[in-house]
Short mmCIF file of C-alpha atoms in Angstrom, two decimals:
data_model
loop_
_atom_site.label_atom_id
_atom_site.label_comp_id
_atom_site.label_asym_id
_atom_site.label_seq_id
_atom_site.Cartn_x
_atom_site.Cartn_y
_atom_site.Cartn_z
CA MET I 25 14.43 55.66 12.21
CA GLY I 26 12.52 58.97 11.57
CA GLN I 27 11.75 58.33 7.94
CA GLU I 28 8.15 57.37 8.72
CA LEU I 29 7.64 60.86 10.11
CA GLU I 30 9.93 62.97 7.92
CA ASN I 31 9.22 61.26 4.61
CA PRO I 32 6.21 58.91 4.91
CA GLN I 33 6.03 58.44 1.12
CA ALA I 34 9.54 57.04 1.00
CA PHE I 35 8.76 54.95 4.09
CA LEU I 36 5.71 53.47 2.39
CA THR I 37 7.70 52.79 -0.79
CA ASP I 38 10.34 50.95 1.26
CA ALA I 39 7.56 49.02 3.05
CA GLN I 40 6.04 47.95 -0.27
CA ILE I 41 9.42 46.82 -1.52
CA ALA I 42 10.05 44.91 1.72
CA VAL I 43 6.62 43.21 1.56
CA ALA I 44 7.14 42.26 -2.10
CA GLU I 45 10.57 40.86 -1.34
CA TYR I 46 9.14 38.92 1.60
CA GLN I 47 6.40 37.45 -0.62
CA THR I 48 9.06 36.51 -3.17
CA ALA I 49 11.09 34.86 -0.41
CA LEU I 50 8.02 32.91 0.75
CA GLU I 51 7.32 31.71 -2.81
CA ARG I 52 10.93 30.64 -3.31
CA LEU I 53 10.87 28.83 0.04
CA SER I 54 7.61 27.06 -0.83
CA ALA I 55 8.94 26.04 -4.25
CA GLN I 56 12.17 24.83 -2.68
CA ARG I 57 10.28 22.77 -0.11
CA GLU I 58 8.22 21.15 -2.88
CA GLN I 59 11.38 20.43 -4.85
CA GLU I 60 12.91 18.85 -1.73
CA LYS I 61 9.83 16.67 -1.21
CA GLN I 62 9.93 15.59 -4.87
CA LEU I 63 13.59 14.64 -4.55
CA GLU I 64 12.76 12.66 -1.40
CA ARG I 65 9.98 10.85 -3.27
CA ASP I 66 12.27 10.12 -6.23
CA LEU I 67 15.00 8.80 -3.96
CA GLU I 68 12.56 6.62 -1.99
CA ALA I 69 11.03 5.32 -5.25
CA LEU I 70 14.51 4.41 -6.53
CA ARG I 71 15.34 2.64 -3.27
CA ARG I 72 12.00 0.80 -3.33
CA GLU I 73 12.54 -0.21 -6.96
CA THR I 74 16.01 -1.49 -6.07
CA ARG I 75 14.65 -3.52 -3.15
CA GLU I 76 11.87 -5.01 -5.30
CA LYS I 77 14.33 -5.85 -8.08
CA ILE I 78 16.59 -7.59 -5.55
CA GLU I 79 13.62 -9.55 -4.14
CA ARG I 80 12.39 -10.57 -7.62
CA THR I 81 15.83 -11.61 -8.79
CA VAL I 82 16.64 -13.52 -5.60
CA ARG I 83 13.28 -15.30 -5.68
CA ALA I 84 13.63 -16.18 -9.38
CA ARG I 85 17.20 -17.49 -8.96
CA GLY I 86 16.17 -19.50 -5.89
CA GLU I 87 13.22 -21.02 -7.75
CA GLU I 88 15.50 -21.89 -10.69
CA ILE I 89 17.88 -23.73 -8.38
CA ALA I 90 15.03 -25.62 -6.71
CA ALA I 91 13.42 -26.44 -10.07
CA THR I 92 16.69 -27.89 -11.42
CA TYR I 93 17.04 -30.33 -8.54
CA ASN I 94 13.29 -31.00 -8.36
CA ARG I 95 13.37 -32.18 -11.99
CA GLN I 96 16.14 -34.61 -11.11
CA LEU I 97 14.21 -35.81 -8.06
CA SER I 98 11.07 -36.26 -10.16
CA GLN I 99 12.97 -38.40 -12.67
CA ILE I 100 14.45 -40.51 -9.87
CA ASP I 101 11.03 -40.91 -8.19
CA THR I 102 9.51 -42.01 -11.51
CA LYS I 103 12.24 -44.60 -11.94
CA LEU I 104 11.82 -45.79 -8.33
CA ARG I 105 8.05 -46.21 -8.82
CA ARG I 106 8.62 -48.16 -12.03
CA VAL I 107 11.19 -50.47 -10.40
CA GLN I 108 8.93 -50.93 -7.36
CA GLN I 109 6.03 -51.87 -9.63
CA GLN I 110 8.25 -54.37 -11.46
CA ARG I 111 9.39 -55.78 -8.11
CA ASP I 112 5.77 -56.09 -6.92
CA ARG I 113 4.79 -57.89 -10.11
CA ALA I 114 7.78 -60.21 -9.81
CA LYS I 115 6.91 -60.95 -6.19
CA SER I 116 3.27 -61.53 -7.11
CA GLN I 117 4.31 -63.94 -9.85
CA GLY I 118 6.66 -65.64 -7.41
CA ILE I 119 3.89 -66.04 -4.84
CA LYS I 120 1.54 -67.43 -7.51
CA GLY I 121 4.24 -69.85 -8.61
CA ARG I 122 4.93 -70.92 -5.05
CA ILE I 123 1.22 -71.41 -4.36
CA SER I 124 0.87 -73.42 -7.54
CA ALA I 125 3.87 -75.58 -6.69
CA GLU I 126 2.96 -76.20 -3.05
CA THR I 127 -0.72 -76.94 -3.75
CA GLU I 128 -0.22 -78.86 -6.96
CA GLU I 129 -0.40 -82.24 -5.24
CA LEU I 130 -3.65 -81.41 -3.42
CA ARG I 131 -5.23 -79.92 -6.53
CA GLN I 132 -4.29 -82.98 -8.53
CA GLU I 133 -5.69 -85.21 -5.81
CA ASN I 134 -8.99 -83.32 -5.93
CA LYS I 135 -9.13 -83.78 -9.71
CA ASP I 136 -8.58 -87.51 -9.24
CA LEU I 137 -11.23 -87.62 -6.53
CA ARG I 138 -13.78 -85.85 -8.74
CA ARG I 139 -13.04 -88.30 -11.57
CA GLN I 140 -13.35 -91.17 -9.06
CA LEU I 141 -16.69 -89.79 -7.85
CA ALA I 142 -18.00 -89.52 -11.41
CA ALA I 143 -16.81 -93.06 -12.18
CA ILE I 144 -18.49 -94.56 -9.09
CA LEU I 145 -21.81 -92.85 -9.77
CA LYS I 146 -21.66 -93.71 -13.46
CA LYS I 147 -20.87 -97.37 -12.72
CA ASP I 148 -23.78 -97.47 -10.25
CA GLY I 149 -26.09 -95.98 -12.85
CA ALA I 150 -26.98 -92.92 -10.77
CA PRO I 151 -28.45 -89.94 -12.65
CA VAL I 152 -25.98 -87.29 -13.84
CA PHE I 153 -27.34 -84.65 -11.44
CA CYS I 154 -26.26 -86.83 -8.52
CA ARG I 155 -22.70 -85.77 -9.24
CA THR I 156 -23.43 -82.08 -8.61
CA GLY I 157 -22.91 -80.14 -5.45
CA LEU I 158 -26.53 -78.98 -5.55
CA PHE I 159 -27.75 -82.57 -5.23
CA TYR I 160 -25.58 -83.25 -2.18
CA THR I 161 -26.65 -79.94 -0.65
CA LEU I 162 -30.34 -80.78 -1.02
CA PHE I 163 -30.32 -84.51 -0.31
CA ARG I 164 -27.07 -85.47 1.48
CA PRO I 165 -25.60 -82.39 3.19
CA GLY I 166 -22.28 -83.16 4.84
CA SER I 167 -20.98 -79.74 5.95
CA LEU I 168 -22.24 -76.57 7.58
CA PRO I 169 -22.35 -74.59 4.32
CA GLU I 170 -24.42 -77.38 2.73
CA LEU I 171 -26.81 -77.41 5.72
CA LEU I 172 -27.23 -73.64 5.39
CA GLY I 173 -27.84 -74.11 1.65
CA LEU I 174 -30.51 -76.71 2.39
CA LEU I 175 -32.19 -74.35 4.85
CA LEU I 176 -32.21 -71.51 2.30
CA ALA I 177 -33.64 -73.84 -0.34
CA PHE I 178 -36.49 -74.85 1.99
CA LEU I 179 -37.18 -71.20 2.78
CA PHE I 180 -37.29 -70.36 -0.92
CA PHE I 181 -39.56 -73.22 -2.02
CA PHE I 182 -41.86 -73.33 1.00
CA ALA I 183 -41.99 -69.66 2.02
CA VAL I 184 -40.87 -67.23 -0.68
CA ILE I 185 -42.68 -68.92 -3.58
CA PRO I 186 -46.10 -69.39 -1.93
CA ILE I 187 -46.07 -65.95 -0.30
CA GLY I 188 -44.99 -64.35 -3.60
CA ILE I 189 -47.80 -66.06 -5.50
CA TYR I 190 -50.31 -65.01 -2.86
CA LEU I 191 -49.19 -61.36 -2.83
CA PHE I 192 -48.55 -60.71 -6.52
CA LEU I 193 -50.36 -63.26 -8.67
CA LEU I 194 -53.75 -63.87 -7.04
CA PRO I 195 -56.58 -61.43 -7.82
CA GLU I 196 -57.86 -61.53 -4.21
CA ARG I 197 -56.05 -61.93 -0.95
CA ARG I 198 -57.97 -64.41 1.17
CA MET I 199 -56.71 -66.92 3.67
CA LEU I 200 -58.49 -69.66 1.78
CA TRP I 201 -56.51 -68.82 -1.34
CA PHE I 202 -53.29 -68.66 0.67
CA SER I 203 -54.01 -72.06 2.20
CA ALA I 204 -54.71 -73.52 -1.22
CA VAL I 205 -51.49 -72.06 -2.67
CA TYR I 206 -49.48 -73.31 0.29
CA LEU I 207 -51.02 -76.79 -0.01
CA VAL I 208 -50.26 -76.98 -3.74
CA ASP I 209 -46.70 -75.77 -3.10
CA ILE I 210 -46.09 -78.41 -0.44
CA LEU I 211 -47.59 -81.16 -2.54
CA PHE I 212 -45.63 -80.18 -5.65
CA PHE I 213 -42.20 -79.27 -4.31
CA GLY I 214 -42.45 -81.53 -1.27
CA GLY I 215 -43.62 -84.46 -3.34
CA LEU I 216 -40.89 -83.83 -5.92
CA TYR I 217 -38.25 -83.62 -3.18
CA VAL I 218 -39.43 -86.86 -1.50
CA LEU I 219 -39.67 -88.62 -4.86
CA ILE I 220 -36.12 -87.73 -5.90
CA GLY I 221 -34.75 -88.50 -2.43
CA ASN I 222 -36.39 -91.91 -2.23
CA ARG I 223 -35.32 -92.99 -5.69
CA THR I 224 -31.70 -91.85 -5.34
CA ASN I 225 -31.12 -92.74 -1.68
CA GLY I 226 -32.76 -96.10 -2.10
CA LYS I 227 -31.30 -97.48 -5.29
CA HIS I 228 -27.95 -95.66 -5.20
CA ALA I 229 -27.44 -95.26 -1.46
CA ALA I 230 -24.06 -97.06 -1.34
CA ALA I 231 -22.62 -95.09 -4.26
CA LEU I 232 -23.89 -91.82 -2.82
CA ARG I 233 -22.28 -92.62 0.54
CA GLN I 234 -18.98 -93.24 -1.21
CA GLY I 235 -19.46 -89.98 -3.07
CA GLN I 236 -20.15 -88.21 0.21
CA GLU I 237 -16.85 -89.50 1.63
CA ILE I 238 -15.03 -88.42 -1.50
CA ARG I 239 -16.57 -84.94 -1.29
CA LYS I 240 -15.48 -84.76 2.35
CA ARG I 241 -11.90 -85.51 1.32
CA ILE I 242 -12.16 -82.85 -1.41
CA ARG I 243 -13.35 -80.29 1.17
CA LEU I 244 -10.47 -81.18 3.48
CA ASN I 245 -8.03 -80.76 0.63
CA ARG I 246 -9.56 -77.38 -0.24
CA ARG I 247 -9.22 -76.33 3.37
CA SER I 248 -5.57 -77.40 3.31
CA ILE I 249 -5.05 -75.45 0.08
CA ARG I 250 -6.54 -72.31 1.64
CA GLY I 251 -4.28 -72.77 4.66
CA ILE I 252 -1.22 -73.10 2.42
CA ILE I 253 -2.23 -69.97 0.48
CA ARG I 254 -2.73 -67.96 3.69
CA GLY I 255 0.64 -69.17 4.98
CA ILE I 256 2.44 -68.21 1.78
CA ARG I 257 0.79 -64.77 1.54
CA GLY I 258 1.48 -64.11 5.23
CA ASP I 259 5.11 -65.17 4.99
CA ALA I 260 7.29 -62.07 5.45
CA SER I 261 10.33 -63.78 3.96
CA GLU I 262 10.96 -62.93 0.31
CA GLU I 263 13.64 -65.52 -0.24
CA GLY I 264 13.12 -67.60 -3.32
CA TYR I 265 11.39 -64.85 -5.31
CA HIS I 266 14.66 -63.63 -6.89
CA LEU I 267 14.09 -59.95 -6.06
CA GLU I 268 17.76 -59.10 -5.43
CA GLU I 269 18.17 -57.30 -8.75
CA TYR I 270 15.18 -55.05 -8.04
CA ASP I 271 16.36 -54.41 -4.47
CA ASP I 272 19.80 -53.39 -5.71
CA GLU I 273 18.27 -51.02 -8.26
CA LEU I 274 15.97 -49.53 -5.62
CA ALA I 275 18.92 -49.07 -3.27
CA ARG I 276 20.89 -47.28 -5.99
CA GLY I 277 17.89 -45.09 -6.75
CA GLN I 278 17.47 -44.17 -3.09
CA GLN I 279 21.18 -43.38 -2.88
CA ASP I 280 20.91 -41.15 -5.96
CA ARG I 281 17.89 -39.44 -4.44
CA SER I 282 19.73 -38.78 -1.17
CA GLU I 283 22.70 -37.35 -3.07
CA VAL I 284 20.46 -35.02 -5.11
CA ILE I 285 18.70 -33.84 -1.94
CA ALA I 286 22.09 -33.18 -0.31
CA LYS I 287 23.27 -31.26 -3.39
CA LYS I 288 20.05 -29.27 -3.45
CA GLN I 289 20.43 -28.34 0.22
CA SER I 290 24.08 -27.40 -0.33
CA ALA I 291 23.19 -25.28 -3.38
CA GLN I 292 20.41 -23.51 -1.47
CA ASN I 293 22.74 -22.87 1.49
CA THR I 294 25.40 -21.48 -0.86
CA PHE I 295 22.78 -19.33 -2.55
CA GLU I 296 21.55 -17.93 0.77
CA SER I 297 25.01 -17.25 2.18
CA VAL I 298 26.95 -16.20 -0.94
CA THR I 299 25.05 -15.83 -4.19
CA LYS I 300 22.23 -13.83 -2.64
CA ASN I 301 24.72 -11.26 -1.34
CA ILE I 302 26.45 -11.08 -4.73
CA ILE I 303 23.12 -10.46 -6.50
CA THR I 304 22.24 -7.79 -3.94
CA ASP I 305 25.61 -6.05 -4.37
CA GLU I 306 25.35 -6.15 -8.18
CA ILE I 307 21.90 -4.59 -8.27
CA GLU I 308 22.76 -2.00 -5.61
CA THR I 309 25.97 -1.13 -7.44
CA ALA I 310 24.08 -0.68 -10.72
CA GLY I 311 21.63 1.71 -9.07
CA ARG I 312 24.14 3.49 -6.82
CA PRO I 313 25.15 6.32 -9.25
CA ARG I 314 21.57 7.43 -9.69
CA ALA I 315 20.91 7.08 -5.94
CA GLU I 316 24.01 9.10 -5.08
CA GLU I 317 23.03 11.74 -7.65
CA LEU I 318 19.56 12.07 -6.12
CA ALA I 319 21.00 12.08 -2.59
CA GLU I 320 23.41 14.85 -3.53
CA LYS I 321 20.61 16.88 -5.13
CA LEU I 322 18.53 16.29 -2.00
CA ARG I 323 21.35 17.53 0.26
CA GLU I 324 21.74 20.63 -1.95
CA ALA I 325 17.99 21.19 -1.87
CA GLN I 326 17.94 20.82 1.92
CA SER I 327 20.84 23.25 2.26
CA LEU I 328 19.17 25.80 -0.03
CA ARG I 329 15.86 25.35 1.80
CA ALA I 330 17.58 26.01 5.13
CA GLU I 331 19.16 29.14 3.66
CA LEU I 332 15.81 30.32 2.32
CA GLU I 333 14.21 29.63 5.72
CA ARG I 334 16.83 31.81 7.38
CA ASP I 335 16.27 34.55 4.77
CA GLU I 336 12.51 34.34 5.26
CA LYS I 337 12.89 34.52 9.00
CA GLU I 338 15.20 37.57 8.77
CA ARG I 339 12.81 39.36 6.41
CA ALA I 340 9.86 38.58 8.69
CA ILE I 341 11.77 40.01 11.65
CA ARG I 342 12.67 43.11 9.62
CA LEU I 343 9.07 43.63 8.56
CA SER I 344 7.92 43.28 12.13
CA ARG I 345 10.62 45.58 13.47
CA ASP I 346 10.67 48.32 10.82
CA TYR I 347 7.16 48.41 9.42
CA GLU I 348 4.52 46.38 11.28
CA GLN I 349 4.77 48.52 14.41
CA TYR I 350 3.71 51.55 12.34
CA LEU I 351 1.39 50.01 9.79
CA GLY I 352 -0.04 47.07 11.77
CA LYS I 353 0.23 43.41 10.83
CA THR I 354 -3.09 43.39 8.99
CA HIS I 355 -1.88 46.13 6.61
CA MET I 356 1.36 44.46 5.62
CA ASN I 357 0.30 44.03 1.99
CA GLU I 358 0.72 46.13 -1.15
CA LYS I 359 -2.96 47.02 -1.42
CA ASP I 360 -3.31 48.52 2.08
CA ILE I 361 0.03 50.31 1.77
CA GLY I 362 -1.16 51.83 -1.53
CA ARG I 363 -4.39 52.98 0.13
CA ILE I 364 -2.43 54.63 2.94
CA ARG I 365 -0.25 56.47 0.38
CA ASP I 366 -3.34 57.67 -1.48
CA MET I 367 -4.87 59.00 1.76
CA LEU I 368 -1.71 61.01 2.43
CA VAL I 369 -1.51 62.32 -1.14
CA ASN I 370 -5.20 63.30 -1.25
CA GLY I 371 -5.07 65.01 2.13
CA GLN I 372 -7.44 62.53 3.70
CA ALA I 373 -4.90 61.99 6.46
CA VAL I 374 -2.33 64.33 7.95
CA SER I 375 0.12 61.67 9.03
CA LEU I 376 0.98 58.03 8.66
CA ILE I 377 -0.57 57.15 12.01
CA ASP I 378 -3.69 59.13 11.12
CA ALA I 379 -4.04 57.18 7.84
CA VAL I 380 -3.60 53.81 9.54
CA THR I 381 -6.15 54.79 12.20
CA LYS I 382 -8.69 55.86 9.61
CA LEU I 383 -8.04 52.68 7.65
CA ASP I 384 -8.73 50.62 10.78
CA THR I 385 -11.89 52.61 11.64
CA PRO I 386 -13.43 53.82 8.41
CA LEU I 387 -16.26 56.36 8.60
CA SER I 388 -19.68 54.85 8.05
#
């Protein structure tokens, strides 16, 4: 080159210009890279916004389709529940009517038997309480429930009452007091029981026996009635209840429900296979001009950035080749180049190399 030796001032001026141009190239490259990144962010944001808009629209349209058919299904289900309730009530009324019809004879017989029992006891002159179930339970039990009732009555009068008096009514708890209470209880309730039993079973024994037989027949009839009721309620056949109209309406409702479900499935399938794609294409088409504009700007920015990178690389090579080998890499800035020029102008250095050397190893 020779200029660095023949005309160091011009060489330094050229070096300063080259460094300044390189710094300018770096700044332009940095700005271009930032612009490219911004365009990439804008393009990605637009694509993300498009995807989200597609997802929102598809979800909303799908929910609208489902809601339309769900409302129809809800109306049908409400109607089916109402018809089923009407059918259940009709069947319940039919069962009650059947029970009433099939047990009417036995119920009427029991009424006649009760009137017969009252007439017999009245004719015999027996006290009114002799007609009650309590009397027969206490004095003429004829069934297991009546025997259990008699046992419970004895426990109440001869155990619960005396023990309760002893525990809660007496001021002192002594065995003597308990014995006295128990004795009084036995004498009172026992005596009353024996008195009533003797008077009724003695004078009215024949009438009471007839009453006992009548009560037995009444119990048998009640047992038969319960058997008939269990048989009717357990009968799976619904013939005779006139439920055909309800069954036909329920069948039509179920058919309507199946048709709505089929239509809903068909609509959802059509939406997934056709409508969804149409919605996607419409939204993408609407956003395509802006996306293509950003993509084109991004390609231009990438091309310009590549050009600036090549320019920066060439300038760096030129600096290294033409100037760094004389000035050193650490002095490739305007300040150090200015200091080297001043040293040459002021006579502090006799040559370019001398100035660089003194700049690297300043005198202490």
